[in-house]
Amino acid sequence: MPSVLRVEGGHPLTGEITVRGAKNFVPKAMVASLLGESPSQLSNVPLICDVDVVSDLLRLHGVTVDFDQTTGVMTLDPTNVQVASRSDIDSLGGASRIPILFCGPLLHQLGEAFIPELGGCNIGGRPIDFHLEGLRKFGANVDKRVDGVHITKPAEGLHGAVIELPFPSVGATEQTLLTAVRAEGITTLKGAAIEPEIMDLINVLQKMGAIISVDTDRTIRIEGVPTLKGYRHTALPDRIEAASWAAAALATRGDIYVRGAHQPDMTTFLNTFRKVGGAFNIDSDGIRFYHPGDELKSIALETAVHPGFMTDWQQPLVVALTQAEGLSIVHETVYENRFGFTKALRKMGANIQVYRECLGGTPCRFGQRNFFHSAVISGPTPLHSADIEVPDLRGGFSHLIAALAAQGTSTVAGIDVIARGYEHFTKKLHQLDARVDYVK
């Protein structure tokens, strides 16, 4: 795929697109198949780069992966799982943070696991310390080396543990679940993340034979079992992609029907979308998002872990807020460096100021640590075309929205990053009558 997209902005996005399974769930469910003693079948799988990376990593470990890209059905057979070479893991794993989640399943199946240097978006610290400390509590031997981290299972096997997270980390919660389900005894995880994607991973593990309960105080209890079987499961739809298209409809004064969008997983976003002045209609197949024609309204917004306003919803919505009347305030409490994408928006005419202070209802953990984690957006400001470069996945899609809303023709470089989490996004843009084409 060429890496530069030419975008003729100033035209409303109108039409219908479809979202499939969630990027933040599907790769994790694929990893979970390693725990089974029989094949698994996952439906509603999107054609995105993260799925390709995990498929290749699974194949390196002897898993047979068959993916029908037309139907979105994937079959994963782990019956011949084997140790993979470190060099092969390193060559594939550098583009993603997923390899860390292979640890628990590989320890159970093979007795060892290797983690290379990890990739992912540069949006703030996402240390693997939570993961490694959790694995140690299960009894694993963790050896940090120059080329990565080597982890081995002790002769007596892994055992249940009590783990308390200082922050509801999605990745650390997933790691604990994937390790605890076959560890001997009971694991208690306190301060767990409870995002819809986490709950769907629990659904998958329960289908495999796991025993997992979730309390109302973010405590998850897992009773380890000796063996698990394969699963058949349909992935929940991608609420981040759905919200991104919704923000695009708002910013371009468009009208987009997002087939597959699921109301229960988007309640907080929908409330905010309505407060800004957006309109939506919900039916059993999806949600229609549209700009009703009135002036957009400024808001005060804080991101938070579920059930709060998702951090991945923030960046696309900020583009729409540049077109809202008055001052909008956005306080980011999940990732400390998530406002780097606003530099390009200012280049395009947006009036955005970023601050180190907590401009929200309550101080957050970044308040005294010198991070620019609050933003004030003054609008409405007309956006004009510019040559911009994608910084990360969500920021990149936000830049794309800005280019679509701006007057004139922009070039967006590094556009291939967006393919990590947005299936067929250029095809969908054409379905919405966007005027885009790749620069040869």
Tab-separated table of C-alpha atoms in Angstrom:
chain	number	residue	atom	x	y	z
A	1	MET	CA	0.000	0.000	0.000
A	2	PRO	CA	1.403	3.466	-0.874
A	3	SER	CA	1.969	5.552	2.249
A	4	VAL	CA	0.687	8.967	1.082
A	5	LEU	CA	-2.977	9.782	0.539
A	6	ARG	CA	-4.190	12.862	-1.351
A	7	VAL	CA	-7.403	14.203	0.196
A	8	GLU	CA	-9.678	16.806	-1.356
A	9	GLY	CA	-11.551	18.174	1.635
A	10	GLY	CA	-14.648	20.236	2.172
A	11	HIS	CA	-17.166	17.591	1.083
A	12	PRO	CA	-19.620	15.882	3.476
A	13	LEU	CA	-19.164	12.153	3.969
A	14	THR	CA	-22.435	10.412	3.149
A	15	GLY	CA	-23.402	6.773	2.737
A	16	GLU	CA	-23.035	3.442	4.515
A	17	ILE	CA	-20.052	1.443	5.751
A	18	THR	CA	-19.690	-1.699	7.884
A	19	VAL	CA	-17.525	-2.315	10.948
A	20	ARG	CA	-16.483	-5.834	11.921
A	21	GLY	CA	-14.811	-7.255	15.004
A	22	ALA	CA	-12.956	-5.061	17.495
A	23	LYS	CA	-9.216	-4.563	17.039
A	24	ASN	CA	-8.879	-4.503	20.832
A	25	PHE	CA	-10.493	-7.945	21.119
A	26	VAL	CA	-9.880	-10.098	18.044
A	27	PRO	CA	-6.071	-10.477	18.366
A	28	LYS	CA	-6.482	-11.416	22.045
A	29	ALA	CA	-9.108	-14.046	21.222
A	30	MET	CA	-6.707	-15.422	18.631
A	31	VAL	CA	-4.011	-15.730	21.313
A	32	ALA	CA	-6.519	-17.456	23.621
A	33	SER	CA	-6.858	-20.264	21.064
A	34	LEU	CA	-3.342	-21.376	22.125
A	35	LEU	CA	-4.812	-22.515	25.455
A	36	GLY	CA	-7.170	-25.051	23.885
A	37	GLU	CA	-6.606	-28.715	23.133
A	38	SER	CA	-8.857	-28.543	20.062
A	39	PRO	CA	-9.429	-26.035	17.223
A	40	SER	CA	-11.266	-22.739	17.686
A	41	GLN	CA	-13.419	-20.745	15.279
A	42	LEU	CA	-13.671	-16.958	15.461
A	43	SER	CA	-16.178	-15.038	13.321
A	44	ASN	CA	-16.496	-11.345	12.404
A	45	VAL	CA	-12.707	-11.014	12.084
A	46	PRO	CA	-11.567	-7.784	10.380
A	47	LEU	CA	-8.848	-7.613	7.772
A	48	ILE	CA	-6.378	-5.399	9.659
A	49	CYS	CA	-2.618	-5.486	10.141
A	50	ASP	CA	-2.782	-6.523	13.812
A	51	VAL	CA	-4.692	-9.657	12.781
A	52	ASP	CA	-1.974	-10.390	10.211
A	53	VAL	CA	0.775	-9.983	12.822
A	54	VAL	CA	-0.889	-12.330	15.311
A	55	SER	CA	-1.684	-14.849	12.572
A	56	ASP	CA	1.998	-14.932	11.608
A	57	LEU	CA	3.119	-15.241	15.236
A	58	LEU	CA	0.704	-18.118	15.811
A	59	ARG	CA	1.949	-19.879	12.676
A	60	LEU	CA	5.527	-19.506	13.939
A	61	HIS	CA	4.416	-21.451	16.995
A	62	GLY	CA	2.896	-24.266	14.959
A	63	VAL	CA	-0.735	-23.111	15.017
A	64	THR	CA	-2.675	-23.677	11.793
A	65	VAL	CA	-4.523	-20.454	10.906
A	66	ASP	CA	-7.126	-20.423	8.122
A	67	PHE	CA	-8.835	-17.095	7.431
A	68	ASP	CA	-11.661	-16.592	4.959
A	69	GLN	CA	-11.342	-12.852	4.377
A	70	THR	CA	-14.691	-12.642	2.614
A	71	THR	CA	-16.773	-14.139	5.419
A	72	GLY	CA	-14.515	-13.004	8.249
A	73	VAL	CA	-14.347	-16.548	9.690
A	74	MET	CA	-11.030	-17.750	11.106
A	75	THR	CA	-10.126	-21.269	12.257
A	76	LEU	CA	-7.191	-21.751	14.626
A	77	ASP	CA	-5.784	-25.226	15.359
A	78	PRO	CA	-3.149	-25.343	18.160
A	79	THR	CA	-2.729	-29.120	18.323
A	80	ASN	CA	0.825	-28.938	16.930
A	81	VAL	CA	2.038	-25.963	18.958
A	82	GLN	CA	5.822	-25.664	19.111
A	83	VAL	CA	8.669	-23.378	20.191
A	84	ALA	CA	9.468	-20.634	17.679
A	85	SER	CA	12.893	-19.136	17.009
A	86	ARG	CA	13.645	-15.863	18.768
A	87	SER	CA	14.812	-14.183	15.577
A	88	ASP	CA	11.514	-14.981	13.848
A	89	ILE	CA	9.515	-13.709	16.818
A	90	ASP	CA	11.600	-10.542	16.905
A	91	SER	CA	11.141	-9.853	13.200
A	92	LEU	CA	7.346	-10.035	13.516
A	93	GLY	CA	6.703	-8.809	17.023
A	94	GLY	CA	8.365	-5.415	16.719
A	95	ALA	CA	5.299	-3.944	14.990
A	96	SER	CA	2.910	-4.783	17.821
A	97	ARG	CA	2.531	-5.112	21.583
A	98	ILE	CA	0.586	-8.352	21.261
A	99	PRO	CA	3.562	-10.758	21.804
A	100	ILE	CA	3.499	-10.070	25.563
A	101	LEU	CA	0.083	-11.755	25.735
A	102	PHE	CA	1.500	-15.003	24.341
A	103	CYS	CA	3.395	-15.561	27.602
A	104	GLY	CA	0.750	-17.276	29.734
A	105	PRO	CA	-0.575	-19.593	27.013
A	106	LEU	CA	2.943	-20.545	25.873
A	107	LEU	CA	4.091	-21.199	29.432
A	108	HIS	CA	1.174	-23.596	29.895
A	109	GLN	CA	1.653	-25.299	26.531
A	110	LEU	CA	5.441	-25.298	26.094
A	111	GLY	CA	6.949	-24.240	29.414
A	112	GLU	CA	8.680	-21.168	27.992
A	113	ALA	CA	8.035	-17.877	26.183
A	114	PHE	CA	10.135	-15.104	24.669
A	115	ILE	CA	9.193	-11.406	24.360
A	116	PRO	CA	11.074	-9.177	21.893
A	117	GLU	CA	11.283	-5.400	22.003
A	118	LEU	CA	7.675	-4.272	21.631
A	119	GLY	CA	6.159	-1.797	19.163
A	120	GLY	CA	2.825	0.003	19.154
A	121	CYS	CA	1.784	3.644	19.077
A	122	ASN	CA	3.806	6.329	20.842
A	123	ILE	CA	0.982	7.804	22.918
A	124	GLY	CA	2.426	7.429	26.401
A	125	GLY	CA	4.029	4.941	28.730
A	126	ARG	CA	2.675	1.429	28.468
A	127	PRO	CA	5.302	-0.420	30.493
A	128	ILE	CA	5.385	-4.202	30.542
A	129	ASP	CA	6.302	-4.160	34.240
A	130	PHE	CA	2.682	-4.943	35.193
A	131	HIS	CA	2.852	-8.004	32.950
A	132	LEU	CA	6.209	-9.263	34.172
A	133	GLU	CA	5.424	-8.731	37.837
A	134	GLY	CA	2.131	-10.570	37.383
A	135	LEU	CA	3.880	-13.506	35.708
A	136	ARG	CA	6.341	-13.671	38.598
A	137	LYS	CA	3.445	-13.876	41.044
A	138	PHE	CA	2.182	-16.916	39.140
A	139	GLY	CA	5.589	-18.496	39.771
A	140	ALA	CA	7.172	-17.879	36.364
A	141	ASN	CA	10.907	-17.252	36.089
A	142	VAL	CA	11.498	-13.946	34.271
A	143	ASP	CA	14.938	-13.255	32.798
A	144	LYS	CA	15.490	-9.862	31.163
A	145	ARG	CA	18.157	-9.985	28.469
A	146	VAL	CA	19.583	-7.637	25.863
A	147	ASP	CA	17.500	-9.203	23.077
A	148	GLY	CA	14.261	-9.384	25.052
A	149	VAL	CA	12.693	-11.226	27.990
A	150	HIS	CA	12.913	-15.008	28.434
A	151	ILE	CA	10.243	-16.546	30.674
A	152	THR	CA	10.074	-20.154	31.882
A	153	LYS	CA	7.617	-22.221	33.877
A	154	PRO	CA	8.922	-23.900	37.060
A	155	ALA	CA	8.796	-27.679	37.390
A	156	GLU	CA	5.801	-27.493	39.734
A	157	GLY	CA	3.842	-25.377	37.223
A	158	LEU	CA	2.110	-22.030	37.599
A	159	HIS	CA	-0.114	-21.312	40.600
A	160	GLY	CA	-2.893	-18.872	41.406
A	161	ALA	CA	-2.026	-15.469	42.823
A	162	VAL	CA	-3.423	-12.268	44.262
A	163	ILE	CA	-2.713	-9.379	41.906
A	164	GLU	CA	-3.655	-5.748	42.465
A	165	LEU	CA	-3.231	-3.273	39.630
A	166	PRO	CA	-2.443	0.380	40.488
A	167	PHE	CA	-4.438	1.399	37.399
A	168	PRO	CA	-7.067	-0.615	35.468
A	169	SER	CA	-4.667	-1.647	32.696
A	170	VAL	CA	-6.374	-3.475	29.827
A	171	GLY	CA	-3.198	-5.302	28.820
A	172	ALA	CA	-2.331	-6.417	32.351
A	173	THR	CA	-5.909	-7.622	32.875
A	174	GLU	CA	-5.734	-9.648	29.654
A	175	GLN	CA	-2.367	-11.090	30.680
A	176	THR	CA	-3.739	-12.167	34.046
A	177	LEU	CA	-6.800	-13.820	32.490
A	178	LEU	CA	-4.801	-15.707	29.857
A	179	THR	CA	-2.370	-16.969	32.505
A	180	ALA	CA	-4.728	-17.654	35.421
A	181	VAL	CA	-7.255	-19.850	33.601
A	182	ARG	CA	-4.870	-22.817	33.627
A	183	ALA	CA	-2.825	-21.984	36.736
A	184	GLU	CA	-3.439	-24.245	39.722
A	185	GLY	CA	-5.689	-22.701	42.357
A	186	ILE	CA	-7.563	-19.400	42.522
A	187	THR	CA	-6.376	-16.050	41.187
A	188	THR	CA	-7.828	-12.787	42.465
A	189	LEU	CA	-7.257	-9.719	40.287
A	190	LYS	CA	-8.077	-6.399	41.960
A	191	GLY	CA	-8.399	-3.107	40.093
A	192	ALA	CA	-9.095	-4.897	36.826
A	193	ALA	CA	-10.126	-3.298	33.551
A	194	ILE	CA	-13.729	-4.156	32.630
A	195	GLU	CA	-13.963	-2.832	29.063
A	196	PRO	CA	-16.423	-4.607	26.727
A	197	GLU	CA	-13.467	-6.207	24.954
A	198	ILE	CA	-12.284	-7.654	28.282
A	199	MET	CA	-15.743	-9.042	28.980
A	200	ASP	CA	-15.848	-10.626	25.522
A	201	LEU	CA	-12.466	-12.249	26.176
A	202	ILE	CA	-13.948	-13.644	29.395
A	203	ASN	CA	-16.857	-14.965	27.308
A	204	VAL	CA	-14.380	-16.768	25.041
A	205	LEU	CA	-12.448	-18.253	27.957
A	206	GLN	CA	-15.661	-19.408	29.623
A	207	LYS	CA	-16.659	-21.179	26.404
A	208	MET	CA	-13.289	-22.926	26.544
A	209	GLY	CA	-14.020	-24.241	30.036
A	210	ALA	CA	-12.648	-21.507	32.306
A	211	ILE	CA	-14.296	-20.503	35.588
A	212	ILE	CA	-14.290	-16.702	35.935
A	213	SER	CA	-16.409	-14.327	38.015
A	214	VAL	CA	-16.483	-10.524	37.908
A	215	ASP	CA	-17.459	-8.462	40.953
A	216	THR	CA	-18.824	-4.918	40.905
A	217	ASP	CA	-15.660	-3.504	42.548
A	218	ARG	CA	-13.382	-4.370	39.576
A	219	THR	CA	-12.326	-7.648	41.140
A	220	ILE	CA	-12.051	-10.692	38.872
A	221	ARG	CA	-11.665	-14.187	40.300
A	222	ILE	CA	-10.375	-17.060	38.192
A	223	GLU	CA	-10.442	-20.692	39.330
A	224	GLY	CA	-7.756	-22.494	37.361
A	225	VAL	CA	-8.605	-25.649	35.420
A	226	PRO	CA	-6.157	-28.266	34.063
A	227	THR	CA	-7.329	-28.212	30.436
A	228	LEU	CA	-9.340	-26.073	28.038
A	229	LYS	CA	-11.005	-26.838	24.728
A	230	GLY	CA	-11.464	-24.784	21.569
A	231	TYR	CA	-14.251	-22.231	21.161
A	232	ARG	CA	-16.743	-20.943	18.597
A	233	HIS	CA	-17.371	-17.236	18.989
A	234	THR	CA	-18.448	-14.122	17.104
A	235	ALA	CA	-16.377	-11.040	17.949
A	236	LEU	CA	-18.096	-7.942	19.271
A	237	PRO	CA	-18.017	-4.997	16.815
A	238	ASP	CA	-15.329	-2.334	16.955
A	239	ARG	CA	-16.734	0.558	18.994
A	240	ILE	CA	-13.642	2.686	18.306
A	241	GLU	CA	-13.981	2.455	14.551
A	242	ALA	CA	-17.708	3.158	14.790
A	243	ALA	CA	-17.061	6.283	16.868
A	244	SER	CA	-14.328	7.404	14.467
A	245	TRP	CA	-16.769	7.367	11.542
A	246	ALA	CA	-19.320	9.155	13.724
A	247	ALA	CA	-16.799	11.931	14.406
A	248	ALA	CA	-16.044	12.091	10.670
A	249	ALA	CA	-19.738	12.604	9.942
A	250	LEU	CA	-19.857	15.437	12.475
A	251	ALA	CA	-16.675	17.178	11.327
A	252	THR	CA	-17.610	17.073	7.618
A	253	ARG	CA	-21.311	17.889	8.187
A	254	GLY	CA	-22.082	14.454	6.770
A	255	ASP	CA	-24.454	11.526	7.250
A	256	ILE	CA	-23.005	8.024	7.779
A	257	TYR	CA	-24.806	4.784	8.562
A	258	VAL	CA	-22.391	2.500	10.436
A	259	ARG	CA	-23.616	-1.048	10.007
A	260	GLY	CA	-22.491	-3.183	12.923
A	261	ALA	CA	-22.260	-0.319	15.457
A	262	HIS	CA	-23.574	-1.568	18.809
A	263	GLN	CA	-25.403	0.821	21.136
A	264	PRO	CA	-24.695	-0.859	24.524
A	265	ASP	CA	-20.924	-0.589	24.016
A	266	MET	CA	-21.149	3.066	22.943
A	267	THR	CA	-23.530	4.565	25.515
A	268	THR	CA	-21.043	7.096	26.880
A	269	PHE	CA	-19.921	8.136	23.404
A	270	LEU	CA	-23.500	8.539	22.195
A	271	ASN	CA	-24.346	10.809	25.123
A	272	THR	CA	-21.329	12.991	24.376
A	273	PHE	CA	-22.029	12.994	20.631
A	274	ARG	CA	-25.532	14.293	21.358
A	275	LYS	CA	-24.242	16.975	23.767
A	276	VAL	CA	-21.919	18.292	21.061
A	277	GLY	CA	-24.908	18.620	18.739
A	278	GLY	CA	-24.636	15.454	16.677
A	279	ALA	CA	-27.686	13.347	15.883
A	280	PHE	CA	-28.086	9.587	15.568
A	281	ASN	CA	-30.706	6.943	14.878
A	282	ILE	CA	-30.311	3.401	16.193
A	283	ASP	CA	-31.736	0.217	14.714
A	284	SER	CA	-31.012	-3.477	15.101
A	285	ASP	CA	-28.297	-3.475	12.421
A	286	GLY	CA	-26.338	-0.334	13.250
A	287	ILE	CA	-26.380	3.399	13.951
A	288	ARG	CA	-26.844	6.359	11.625
A	289	PHE	CA	-24.654	9.321	12.671
A	290	TYR	CA	-25.277	12.715	11.117
A	291	HIS	CA	-24.827	16.461	11.451
A	292	PRO	CA	-28.338	17.925	11.854
A	293	GLY	CA	-27.391	21.348	10.473
A	294	ASP	CA	-27.310	23.382	13.681
A	295	GLU	CA	-24.160	24.860	15.218
A	296	LEU	CA	-22.100	22.392	17.236
A	297	LYS	CA	-21.750	23.042	20.970
A	298	SER	CA	-18.569	23.180	23.042
A	299	ILE	CA	-18.217	20.711	25.921
A	300	ALA	CA	-16.006	19.777	28.877
A	301	LEU	CA	-14.780	16.197	28.624
A	302	GLU	CA	-12.587	13.792	30.588
A	303	THR	CA	-11.383	10.471	29.285
A	304	ALA	CA	-11.490	7.509	31.643
A	305	VAL	CA	-11.435	3.738	31.780
A	306	HIS	CA	-14.726	1.972	31.062
A	307	PRO	CA	-17.518	2.891	31.620
A	308	GLY	CA	-16.118	6.399	31.152
A	309	PHE	CA	-15.358	8.178	27.878
A	310	MET	CA	-12.814	6.016	26.086
A	311	THR	CA	-9.400	7.537	25.376
A	312	ASP	CA	-9.504	6.206	21.786
A	313	TRP	CA	-12.695	8.194	21.161
A	314	GLN	CA	-11.040	11.454	22.203
A	315	GLN	CA	-8.808	12.162	19.213
A	316	PRO	CA	-11.441	11.894	16.426
A	317	LEU	CA	-13.907	13.919	18.476
A	318	VAL	CA	-11.385	16.717	19.046
A	319	VAL	CA	-11.396	17.324	15.274
A	320	ALA	CA	-15.165	17.834	15.380
A	321	LEU	CA	-14.789	20.130	18.423
A	322	THR	CA	-12.705	22.528	16.326
A	323	GLN	CA	-16.013	23.281	14.587
A	324	ALA	CA	-17.988	23.815	17.814
A	325	GLU	CA	-19.002	27.242	19.123
A	326	GLY	CA	-17.026	28.365	22.201
A	327	LEU	CA	-14.348	26.742	24.350
A	328	SER	CA	-14.155	22.972	24.727
A	329	ILE	CA	-11.951	21.453	27.418
A	330	VAL	CA	-10.593	17.905	27.140
A	331	HIS	CA	-8.739	16.261	30.031
A	332	GLU	CA	-6.862	13.067	29.091
A	333	THR	CA	-6.382	10.732	32.089
A	334	VAL	CA	-5.417	7.429	30.434
A	335	TYR	CA	-2.380	8.193	28.219
A	336	GLU	CA	-0.106	11.097	29.073
A	337	ASN	CA	1.084	11.924	25.533
A	338	ARG	CA	-2.126	11.702	23.560
A	339	PHE	CA	-2.301	15.315	22.406
A	340	GLY	CA	0.717	15.202	20.104
A	341	PHE	CA	-1.660	14.874	17.159
A	342	THR	CA	-3.005	18.409	17.756
A	343	LYS	CA	0.154	19.950	16.260
A	344	ALA	CA	-1.066	19.052	12.764
A	345	LEU	CA	-4.547	20.416	13.552
A	346	ARG	CA	-3.036	23.768	14.548
A	347	LYS	CA	-1.114	23.730	11.261
A	348	MET	CA	-4.499	23.390	9.529
A	349	GLY	CA	-5.979	26.392	11.348
A	350	ALA	CA	-7.376	24.920	14.564
A	351	ASN	CA	-7.096	26.965	17.765
A	352	ILE	CA	-5.928	24.386	20.307
A	353	GLN	CA	-3.821	24.986	23.408
A	354	VAL	CA	-2.400	22.130	25.494
A	355	TYR	CA	-1.646	22.341	29.220
A	356	ARG	CA	0.213	20.413	31.897
A	357	GLU	CA	-2.516	21.108	34.457
A	358	CYS	CA	-5.514	18.850	35.077
A	359	LEU	CA	-8.368	20.782	33.487
A	360	GLY	CA	-10.982	18.317	34.634
A	361	GLY	CA	-13.265	17.659	37.551
A	362	THR	CA	-10.627	15.819	39.565
A	363	PRO	CA	-6.812	15.731	39.523
A	364	CYS	CA	-5.403	12.705	37.685
A	365	ARG	CA	-2.160	10.733	37.974
A	366	PHE	CA	-0.453	12.954	35.342
A	367	GLY	CA	-1.178	16.246	37.097
A	368	GLN	CA	2.209	16.790	38.746
A	369	ARG	CA	4.348	14.993	36.169
A	370	ASN	CA	4.916	17.675	33.521
A	371	PHE	CA	2.843	16.049	30.761
A	372	PHE	CA	0.689	18.053	28.350
A	373	HIS	CA	-2.489	16.119	29.055
A	374	SER	CA	-5.237	18.759	28.881
A	375	ALA	CA	-6.425	20.709	25.834
A	376	VAL	CA	-8.594	23.761	25.242
A	377	ILE	CA	-10.193	23.985	21.799
A	378	SER	CA	-11.618	27.328	20.668
A	379	GLY	CA	-14.046	27.291	17.792
A	380	PRO	CA	-15.387	27.275	15.305
A	381	THR	CA	-12.245	27.659	13.188
A	382	PRO	CA	-12.226	26.897	9.465
A	383	LEU	CA	-9.662	24.211	8.632
A	384	HIS	CA	-7.470	24.545	5.561
A	385	SER	CA	-5.433	21.975	3.672
A	386	ALA	CA	-1.882	21.013	4.667
A	387	ASP	CA	0.780	18.375	4.210
A	388	ILE	CA	0.666	16.280	7.366
A	389	GLU	CA	2.108	13.010	8.648
A	390	VAL	CA	0.355	10.318	10.656
A	391	PRO	CA	1.777	10.052	14.232
A	392	ASP	CA	-0.064	6.936	15.421
A	393	LEU	CA	-3.172	4.867	14.741
A	394	ARG	CA	-5.954	6.962	16.308
A	395	GLY	CA	-4.197	10.273	15.808
A	396	GLY	CA	-3.688	9.283	12.184
A	397	PHE	CA	-7.383	8.673	11.571
A	398	SER	CA	-8.052	12.006	13.262
A	399	HIS	CA	-5.676	13.702	10.824
A	400	LEU	CA	-7.555	12.022	8.010
A	401	ILE	CA	-10.854	13.407	9.344
A	402	ALA	CA	-9.309	16.878	9.542
A	403	ALA	CA	-8.140	16.650	5.936
A	404	LEU	CA	-11.630	15.569	4.854
A	405	ALA	CA	-13.177	18.538	6.701
A	406	ALA	CA	-10.634	21.116	5.506
A	407	GLN	CA	-10.960	23.303	2.438
A	408	GLY	CA	-8.463	22.413	-0.269
A	409	THR	CA	-6.321	19.378	-1.002
A	410	SER	CA	-4.109	17.851	1.704
A	411	THR	CA	-1.548	15.084	1.612
A	412	VAL	CA	-1.482	12.662	4.531
A	413	ALA	CA	1.781	10.722	4.793
A	414	GLY	CA	2.335	7.467	6.704
A	415	ILE	CA	-1.268	6.520	6.037
A	416	ASP	CA	-0.471	2.783	6.184
A	417	VAL	CA	-0.403	3.029	9.998
A	418	ILE	CA	-4.194	3.393	9.919
A	419	ALA	CA	-4.502	-0.100	8.411
A	420	ARG	CA	-3.451	-1.499	11.809
A	421	GLY	CA	-6.936	-0.880	13.140
A	422	TYR	CA	-9.273	0.242	10.332
A	423	GLU	CA	-10.341	-2.395	7.833
A	424	HIS	CA	-10.459	-1.279	4.170
A	425	PHE	CA	-10.560	2.362	5.282
A	426	THR	CA	-9.832	3.805	1.828
A	427	LYS	CA	-12.520	1.599	0.280
A	428	LYS	CA	-14.948	2.839	2.925
A	429	LEU	CA	-13.983	6.421	2.190
A	430	HIS	CA	-14.889	5.896	-1.452
A	431	GLN	CA	-18.202	4.358	-0.360
A	432	LEU	CA	-18.853	7.632	1.474
A	433	ASP	CA	-18.079	9.721	-1.634
A	434	ALA	CA	-14.793	10.994	-0.229
A	435	ARG	CA	-12.399	12.403	-2.810
A	436	VAL	CA	-9.181	10.557	-1.957
A	437	ASP	CA	-6.493	8.792	-3.920
A	438	TYR	CA	-3.008	7.460	-3.280
A	439	VAL	CA	0.023	9.401	-4.412
A	440	LYS	CA	2.033	7.134	-6.692
